[in-house]
Coordinates of C-alpha atoms in Angstrom, one line a residue:
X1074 CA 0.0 0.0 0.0
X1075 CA 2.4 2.8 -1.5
X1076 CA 2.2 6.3 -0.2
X1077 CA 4.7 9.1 -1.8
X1078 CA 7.6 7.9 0.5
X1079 CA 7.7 4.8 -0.5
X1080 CA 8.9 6.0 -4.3
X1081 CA 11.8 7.9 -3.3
X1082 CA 15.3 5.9 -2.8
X1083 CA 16.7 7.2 0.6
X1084 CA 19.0 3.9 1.9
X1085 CA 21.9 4.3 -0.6
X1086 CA 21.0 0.6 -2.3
X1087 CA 19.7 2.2 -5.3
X1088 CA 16.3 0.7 -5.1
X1089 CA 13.0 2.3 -3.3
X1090 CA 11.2 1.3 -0.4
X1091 CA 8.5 -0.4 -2.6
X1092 CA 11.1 -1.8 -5.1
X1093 CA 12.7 -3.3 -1.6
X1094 CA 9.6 -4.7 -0.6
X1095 CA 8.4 -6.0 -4.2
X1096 CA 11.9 -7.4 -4.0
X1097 CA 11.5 -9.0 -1.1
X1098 CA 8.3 -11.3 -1.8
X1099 CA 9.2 -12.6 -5.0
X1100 CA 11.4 -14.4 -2.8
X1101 CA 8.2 -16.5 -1.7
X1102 CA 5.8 -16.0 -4.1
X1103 CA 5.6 -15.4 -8.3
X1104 CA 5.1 -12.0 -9.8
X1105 CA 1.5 -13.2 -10.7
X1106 CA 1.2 -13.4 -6.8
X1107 CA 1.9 -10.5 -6.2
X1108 CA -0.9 -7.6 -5.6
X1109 CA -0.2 -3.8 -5.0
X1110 CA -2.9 -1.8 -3.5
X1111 CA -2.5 2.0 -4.2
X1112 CA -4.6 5.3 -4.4
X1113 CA -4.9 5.9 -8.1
X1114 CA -2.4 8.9 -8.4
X1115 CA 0.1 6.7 -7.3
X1116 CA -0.6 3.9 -10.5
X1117 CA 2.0 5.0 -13.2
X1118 CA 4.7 5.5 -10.5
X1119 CA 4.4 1.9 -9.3
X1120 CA 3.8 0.6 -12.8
X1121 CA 7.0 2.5 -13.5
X1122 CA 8.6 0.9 -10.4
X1123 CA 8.0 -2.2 -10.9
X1124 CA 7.4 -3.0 -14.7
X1125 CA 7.7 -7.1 -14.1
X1126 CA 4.5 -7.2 -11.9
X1127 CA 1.3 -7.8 -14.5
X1128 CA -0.4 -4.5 -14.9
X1129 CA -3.7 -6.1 -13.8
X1130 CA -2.1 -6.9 -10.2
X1131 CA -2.0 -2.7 -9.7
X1132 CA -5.5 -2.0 -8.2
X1133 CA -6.1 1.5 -8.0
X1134 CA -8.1 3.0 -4.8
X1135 CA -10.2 5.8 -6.3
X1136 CA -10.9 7.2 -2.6
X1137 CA -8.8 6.8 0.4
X1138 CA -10.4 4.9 2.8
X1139 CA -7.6 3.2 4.6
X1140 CA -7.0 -0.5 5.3
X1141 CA -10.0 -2.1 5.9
X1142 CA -11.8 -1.4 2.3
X1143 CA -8.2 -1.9 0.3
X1144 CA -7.5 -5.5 2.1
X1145 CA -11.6 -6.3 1.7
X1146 CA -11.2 -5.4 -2.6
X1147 CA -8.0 -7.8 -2.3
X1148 CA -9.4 -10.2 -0.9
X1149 CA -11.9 -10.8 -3.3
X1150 CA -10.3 -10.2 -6.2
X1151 CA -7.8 -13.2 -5.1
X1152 CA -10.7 -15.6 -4.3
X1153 CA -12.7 -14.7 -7.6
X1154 CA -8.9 -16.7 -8.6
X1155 CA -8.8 -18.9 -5.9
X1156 CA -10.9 -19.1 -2.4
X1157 CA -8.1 -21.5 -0.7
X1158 CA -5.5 -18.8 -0.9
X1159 CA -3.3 -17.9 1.8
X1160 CA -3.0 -14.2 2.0
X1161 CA -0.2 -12.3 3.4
X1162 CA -0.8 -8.3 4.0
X1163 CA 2.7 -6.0 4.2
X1164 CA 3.0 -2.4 3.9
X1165 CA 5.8 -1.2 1.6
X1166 CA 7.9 1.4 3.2
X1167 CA 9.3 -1.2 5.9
X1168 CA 13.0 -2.4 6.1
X1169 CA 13.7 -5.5 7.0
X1170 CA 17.4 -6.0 7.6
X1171 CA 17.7 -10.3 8.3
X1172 CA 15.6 -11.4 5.0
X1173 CA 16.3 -15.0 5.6
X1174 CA 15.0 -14.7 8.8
X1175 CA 11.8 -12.8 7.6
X1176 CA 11.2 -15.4 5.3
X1177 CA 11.6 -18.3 7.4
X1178 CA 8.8 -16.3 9.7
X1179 CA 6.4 -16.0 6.5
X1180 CA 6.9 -20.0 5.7
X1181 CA 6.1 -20.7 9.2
X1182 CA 3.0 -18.4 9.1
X1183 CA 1.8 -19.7 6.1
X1184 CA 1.6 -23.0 7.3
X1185 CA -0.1 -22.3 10.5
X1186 CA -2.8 -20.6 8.5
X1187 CA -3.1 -23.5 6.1
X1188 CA -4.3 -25.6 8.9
X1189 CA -6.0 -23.0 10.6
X1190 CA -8.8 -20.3 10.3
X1191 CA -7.0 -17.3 12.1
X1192 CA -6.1 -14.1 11.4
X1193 CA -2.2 -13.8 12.5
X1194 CA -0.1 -11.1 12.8
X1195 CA 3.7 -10.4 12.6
X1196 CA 5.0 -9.2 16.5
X1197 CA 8.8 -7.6 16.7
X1198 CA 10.1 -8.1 19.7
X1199 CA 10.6 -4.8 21.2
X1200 CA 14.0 -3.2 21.9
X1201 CA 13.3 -0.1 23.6
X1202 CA 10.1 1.8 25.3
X1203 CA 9.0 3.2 21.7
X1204 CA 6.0 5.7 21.8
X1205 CA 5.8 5.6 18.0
X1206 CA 4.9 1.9 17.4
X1207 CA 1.3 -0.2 18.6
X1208 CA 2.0 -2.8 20.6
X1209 CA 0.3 -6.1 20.7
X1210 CA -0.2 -7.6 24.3
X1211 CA -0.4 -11.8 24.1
X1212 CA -0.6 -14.9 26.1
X1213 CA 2.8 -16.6 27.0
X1214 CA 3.0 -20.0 25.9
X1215 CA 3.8 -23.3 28.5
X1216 CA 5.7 -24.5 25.3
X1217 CA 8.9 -21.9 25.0
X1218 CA 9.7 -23.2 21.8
X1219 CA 6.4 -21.9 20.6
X1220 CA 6.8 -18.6 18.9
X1221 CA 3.0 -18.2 18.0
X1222 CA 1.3 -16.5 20.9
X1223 CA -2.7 -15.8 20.9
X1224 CA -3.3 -12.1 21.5
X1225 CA -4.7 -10.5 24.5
X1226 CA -5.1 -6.6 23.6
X1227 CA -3.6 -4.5 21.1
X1228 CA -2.4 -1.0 22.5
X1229 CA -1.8 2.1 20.0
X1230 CA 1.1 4.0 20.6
X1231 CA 1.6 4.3 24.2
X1232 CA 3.1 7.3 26.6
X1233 CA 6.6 6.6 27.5
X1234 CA 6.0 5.1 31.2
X1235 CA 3.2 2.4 29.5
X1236 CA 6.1 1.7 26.9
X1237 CA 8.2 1.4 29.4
X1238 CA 6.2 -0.7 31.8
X1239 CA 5.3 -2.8 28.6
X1240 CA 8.7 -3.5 27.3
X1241 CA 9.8 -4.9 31.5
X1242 CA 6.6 -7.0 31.6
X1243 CA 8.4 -9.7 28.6
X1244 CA 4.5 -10.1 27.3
X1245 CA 4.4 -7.0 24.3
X1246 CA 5.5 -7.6 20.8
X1247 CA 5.6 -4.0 18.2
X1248 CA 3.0 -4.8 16.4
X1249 CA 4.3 -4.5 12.1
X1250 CA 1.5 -4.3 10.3
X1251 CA 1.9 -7.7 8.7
X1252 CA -0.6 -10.0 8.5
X1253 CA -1.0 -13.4 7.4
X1254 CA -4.3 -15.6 7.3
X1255 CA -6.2 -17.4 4.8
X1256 CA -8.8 -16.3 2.1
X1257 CA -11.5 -17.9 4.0
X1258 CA -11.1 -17.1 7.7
X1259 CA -10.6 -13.2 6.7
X1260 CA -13.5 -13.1 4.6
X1261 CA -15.6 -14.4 7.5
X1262 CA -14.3 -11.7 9.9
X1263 CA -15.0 -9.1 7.5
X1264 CA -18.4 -10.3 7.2
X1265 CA -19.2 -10.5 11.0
X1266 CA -17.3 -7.3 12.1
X1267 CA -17.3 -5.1 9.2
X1268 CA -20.7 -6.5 7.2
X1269 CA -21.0 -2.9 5.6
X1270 CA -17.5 -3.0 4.3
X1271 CA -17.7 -6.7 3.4
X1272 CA -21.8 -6.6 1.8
X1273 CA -20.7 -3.3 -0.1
X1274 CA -17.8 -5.3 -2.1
X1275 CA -19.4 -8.8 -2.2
X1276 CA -22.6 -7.4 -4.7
X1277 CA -19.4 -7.4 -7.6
X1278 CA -18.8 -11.1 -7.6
X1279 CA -18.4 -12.3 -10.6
X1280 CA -17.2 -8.9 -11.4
X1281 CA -13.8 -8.8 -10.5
X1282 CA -10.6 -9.9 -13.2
X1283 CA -13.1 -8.9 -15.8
X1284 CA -13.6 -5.3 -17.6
X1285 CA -16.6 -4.7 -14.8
X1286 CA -14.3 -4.3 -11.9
X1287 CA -12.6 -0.8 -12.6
X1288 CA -16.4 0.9 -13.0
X1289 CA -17.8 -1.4 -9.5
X1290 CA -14.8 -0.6 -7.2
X1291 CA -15.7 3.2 -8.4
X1292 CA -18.6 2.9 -7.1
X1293 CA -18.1 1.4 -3.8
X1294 CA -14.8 2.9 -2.7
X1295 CA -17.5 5.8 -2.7
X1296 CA -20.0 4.3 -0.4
X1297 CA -17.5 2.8 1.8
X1298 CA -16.0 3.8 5.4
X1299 CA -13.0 5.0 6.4
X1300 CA -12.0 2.3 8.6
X1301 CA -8.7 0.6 9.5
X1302 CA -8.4 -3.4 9.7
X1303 CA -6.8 -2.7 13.2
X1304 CA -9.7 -0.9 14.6
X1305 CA -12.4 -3.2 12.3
X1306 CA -11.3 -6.3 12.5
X1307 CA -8.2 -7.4 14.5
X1308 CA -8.8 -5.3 18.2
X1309 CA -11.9 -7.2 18.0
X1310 CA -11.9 -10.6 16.6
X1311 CA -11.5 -13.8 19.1
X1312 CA -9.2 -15.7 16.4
X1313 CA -6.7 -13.3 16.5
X1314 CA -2.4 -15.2 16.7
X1315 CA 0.8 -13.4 16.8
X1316 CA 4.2 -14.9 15.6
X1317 CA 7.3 -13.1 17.6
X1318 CA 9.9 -12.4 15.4
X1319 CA 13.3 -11.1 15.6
X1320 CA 13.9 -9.8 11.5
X1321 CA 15.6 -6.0 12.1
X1322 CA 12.4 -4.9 11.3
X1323 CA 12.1 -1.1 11.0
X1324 CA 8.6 1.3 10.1
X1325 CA 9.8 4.0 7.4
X1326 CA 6.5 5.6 7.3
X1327 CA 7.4 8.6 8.8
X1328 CA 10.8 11.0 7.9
X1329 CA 12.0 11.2 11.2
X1330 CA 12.3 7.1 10.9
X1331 CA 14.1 7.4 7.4
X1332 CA 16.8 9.6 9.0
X1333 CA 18.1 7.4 11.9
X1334 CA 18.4 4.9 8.7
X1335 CA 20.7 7.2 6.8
X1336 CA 24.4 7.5 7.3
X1337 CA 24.8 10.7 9.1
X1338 CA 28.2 13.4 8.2
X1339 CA 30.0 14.9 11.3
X1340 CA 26.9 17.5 11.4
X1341 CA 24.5 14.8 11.7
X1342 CA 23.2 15.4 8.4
X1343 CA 21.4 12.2 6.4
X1344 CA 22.4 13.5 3.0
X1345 CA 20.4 11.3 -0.3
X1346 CA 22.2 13.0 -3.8
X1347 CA 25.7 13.3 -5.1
X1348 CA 26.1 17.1 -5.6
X1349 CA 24.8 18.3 -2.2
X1350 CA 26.7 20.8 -0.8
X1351 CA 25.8 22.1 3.1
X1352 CA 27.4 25.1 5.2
X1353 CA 26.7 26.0 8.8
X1354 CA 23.6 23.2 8.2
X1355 CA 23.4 20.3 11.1
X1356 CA 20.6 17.9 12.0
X1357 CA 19.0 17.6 8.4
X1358 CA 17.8 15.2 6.0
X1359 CA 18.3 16.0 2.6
X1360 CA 17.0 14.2 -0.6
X1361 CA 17.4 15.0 -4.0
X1362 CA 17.7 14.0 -7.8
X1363 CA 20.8 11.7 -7.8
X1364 CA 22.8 14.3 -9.7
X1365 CA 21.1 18.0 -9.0
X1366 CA 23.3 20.4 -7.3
X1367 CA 22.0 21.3 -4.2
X1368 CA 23.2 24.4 -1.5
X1369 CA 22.0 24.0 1.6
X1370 CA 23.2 27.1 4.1
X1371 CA 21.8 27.5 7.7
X1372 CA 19.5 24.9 8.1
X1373 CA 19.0 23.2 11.3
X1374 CA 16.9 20.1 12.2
X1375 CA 15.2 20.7 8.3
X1376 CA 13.8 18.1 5.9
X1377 CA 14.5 19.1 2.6
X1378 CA 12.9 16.9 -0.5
X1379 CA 12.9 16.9 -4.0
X1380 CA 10.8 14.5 -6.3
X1381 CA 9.9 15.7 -9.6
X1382 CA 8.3 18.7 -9.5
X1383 CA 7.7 19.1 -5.9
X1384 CA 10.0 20.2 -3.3
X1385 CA 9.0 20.0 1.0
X1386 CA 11.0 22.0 3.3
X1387 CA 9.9 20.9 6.9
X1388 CA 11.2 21.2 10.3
X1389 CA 11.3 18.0 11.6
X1390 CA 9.5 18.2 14.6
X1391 CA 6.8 19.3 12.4
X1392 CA 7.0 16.3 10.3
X1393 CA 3.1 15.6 11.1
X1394 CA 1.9 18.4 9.3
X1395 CA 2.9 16.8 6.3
X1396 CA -0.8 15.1 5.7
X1397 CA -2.1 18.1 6.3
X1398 CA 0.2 19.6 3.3
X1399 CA -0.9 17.0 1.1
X1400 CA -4.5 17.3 1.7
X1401 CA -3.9 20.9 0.9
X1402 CA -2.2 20.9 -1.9
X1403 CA -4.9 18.1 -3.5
X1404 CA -7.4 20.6 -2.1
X1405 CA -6.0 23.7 -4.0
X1406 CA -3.5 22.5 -6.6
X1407 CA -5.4 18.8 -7.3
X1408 CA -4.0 15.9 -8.1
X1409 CA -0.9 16.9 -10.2
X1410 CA 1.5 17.0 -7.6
X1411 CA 0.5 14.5 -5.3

């Protein structure tokens, strides 16, 4: 589920967040298997991206509506294919440094979802009291072998003494966003916890893979909520699993996350872009066009981004704001530079 970030190549490997993930997967799975979910301004830039994947598996979001409504249209699209599919559910701006060991916790996942109807969900075990991350609270296991835990409560971005109290208790995973079930046992938990999501995209069966899908999901991307899965579904099914997991995972949605991944100079700059030149500048990220010539002078603490025709400049303690840019610029500019 690509968001602007996701396009731009900030970790010096030459490849993008998305590419990375895309990347990643096809380790497990065919191109044909693969499925990215986007809002439709984003569609030429991930076709562009990632020209191997078949066009058709690039399903545009004409509204967005978050997770729920994107993961309910996948999900039937892939059972109009095949209704015993296992489905696994990964944002794309994530880096996971120990990509043997991510796969090795997919395989496993898989397999427990073959055999049963749950709804399973990737936990990183938690290195420090973060405030940033939702944590997933879960039942320890008699068996220590067992890495797959049932889950308790989820808890969404704690203050610093619950993170800290959570992190000494041993019984919090970071919850990553990744999910894992089967075809079946998600469709049934969108039906009994989200039946207005799940009735509104169940009238196009026998509509989607053919030429009547673009015009349906039009329509009912209109008339659905704006709904996470989280919220919807996961916080408050009773099936709900969680597989500890120990992978480097790291969450790149924000900037502020992208720059502690970034080799810093002696000013603590994270500098993206040959021909970037900085005086009496500390604390920034900077991101440009491989070979523009940039001049940064007396920046502190700045982030500073350039992707085709649009350029942020943003202190970074204001890096939340940055939605509320977007929306603006959709608002008064449209959809040209978004």
């Amino acid at each position: 589920m690509p968001s602007l970030n996701n396009f731009l190549i900030f970790l010096g490997n030459g490849k993008s967040l998305l590419q990375q993930t895309y990347d990643r997967f096809t380790k497990i799975c065919p191109p044909e298997n693969i499925i990215v979910v986007t809002n439709e301004s984003y569609i030429k830039q991930v076709i562009k991206q990632l020209p191997q994947l078949p066009k058709a598996n690039v399903l545009s979001e004409p509204h967005r509506k978050n997770t729920a409504p994107c993961i309910t249209y996948a999900t039937f699209k892939i059972m109009a294919k095949n209704a015993d599919a296992r489905i696994i559910v990964a944002p794309s701006d994530h880096v996971i440094e120990n990509e043997i060991g991510f796969h090795s916790v997919l395989n496993q996942g898989l397999a427990f979802c073959e055999k049963n109807d749950v709804l399973l969900t990737i936990g990183i075990q938690p290195g420090r009291p973060d405030t940033g991350y939702g944590y997933i609270q879960f039942v320890p296991n008699t068996d220590k072998e067992n890495t797959i835990y049932k889950v308790k409560t989820f808890t969404e971005k704690p203050d610093l003494e619950m993170a800290k109290f959570f992190l000494q208790s041993g019984e919090f995973f970071w919850n990553a966003g990744i999910f894992i079930w089967n075809a079946k046992a998600i469709a049934a938990a969108l039906a009994h916890y989200l039946p207005d999501v799940y009735d509104l995209f169940a009238a196009g069966k026998g509509k989607y893979n053919t030429r009547a899908e673009k015009e349906f999901v039009k329509k009912v991307y209109a008339l659905s909520p704006n709904i996470s899965i989280d919220y919807g579904v996961m916080e408050k099914a009773k099936n709900v699993y969680t597989l500890g997991a120990d992978i480097g995972w790291s969450d790149l949605g924000t900037y502020g996350s992208l720059y502690e991944h970034i080799k810093h100079d002696q000013k603590q700059n994270a500098i993206v872009g040959s021909n970037v030149m900085v005086y009496d500048t500390e604390g920034c990220m900077i991101q440009v066009p491989k070979n523009k010539l940039v001049v940064v002078q007396g920046l502190k603490d700045f982030i500073v981004i350039e992707s085709d025709d649009v350029l942020l400049i943003c202190h970074k303690k204001d890096e939340q704001q940055i939605k509320q840019f977007v929306n603006d610029v959709k608002i008064q500019k449209g959809d040209e530079f978004i």
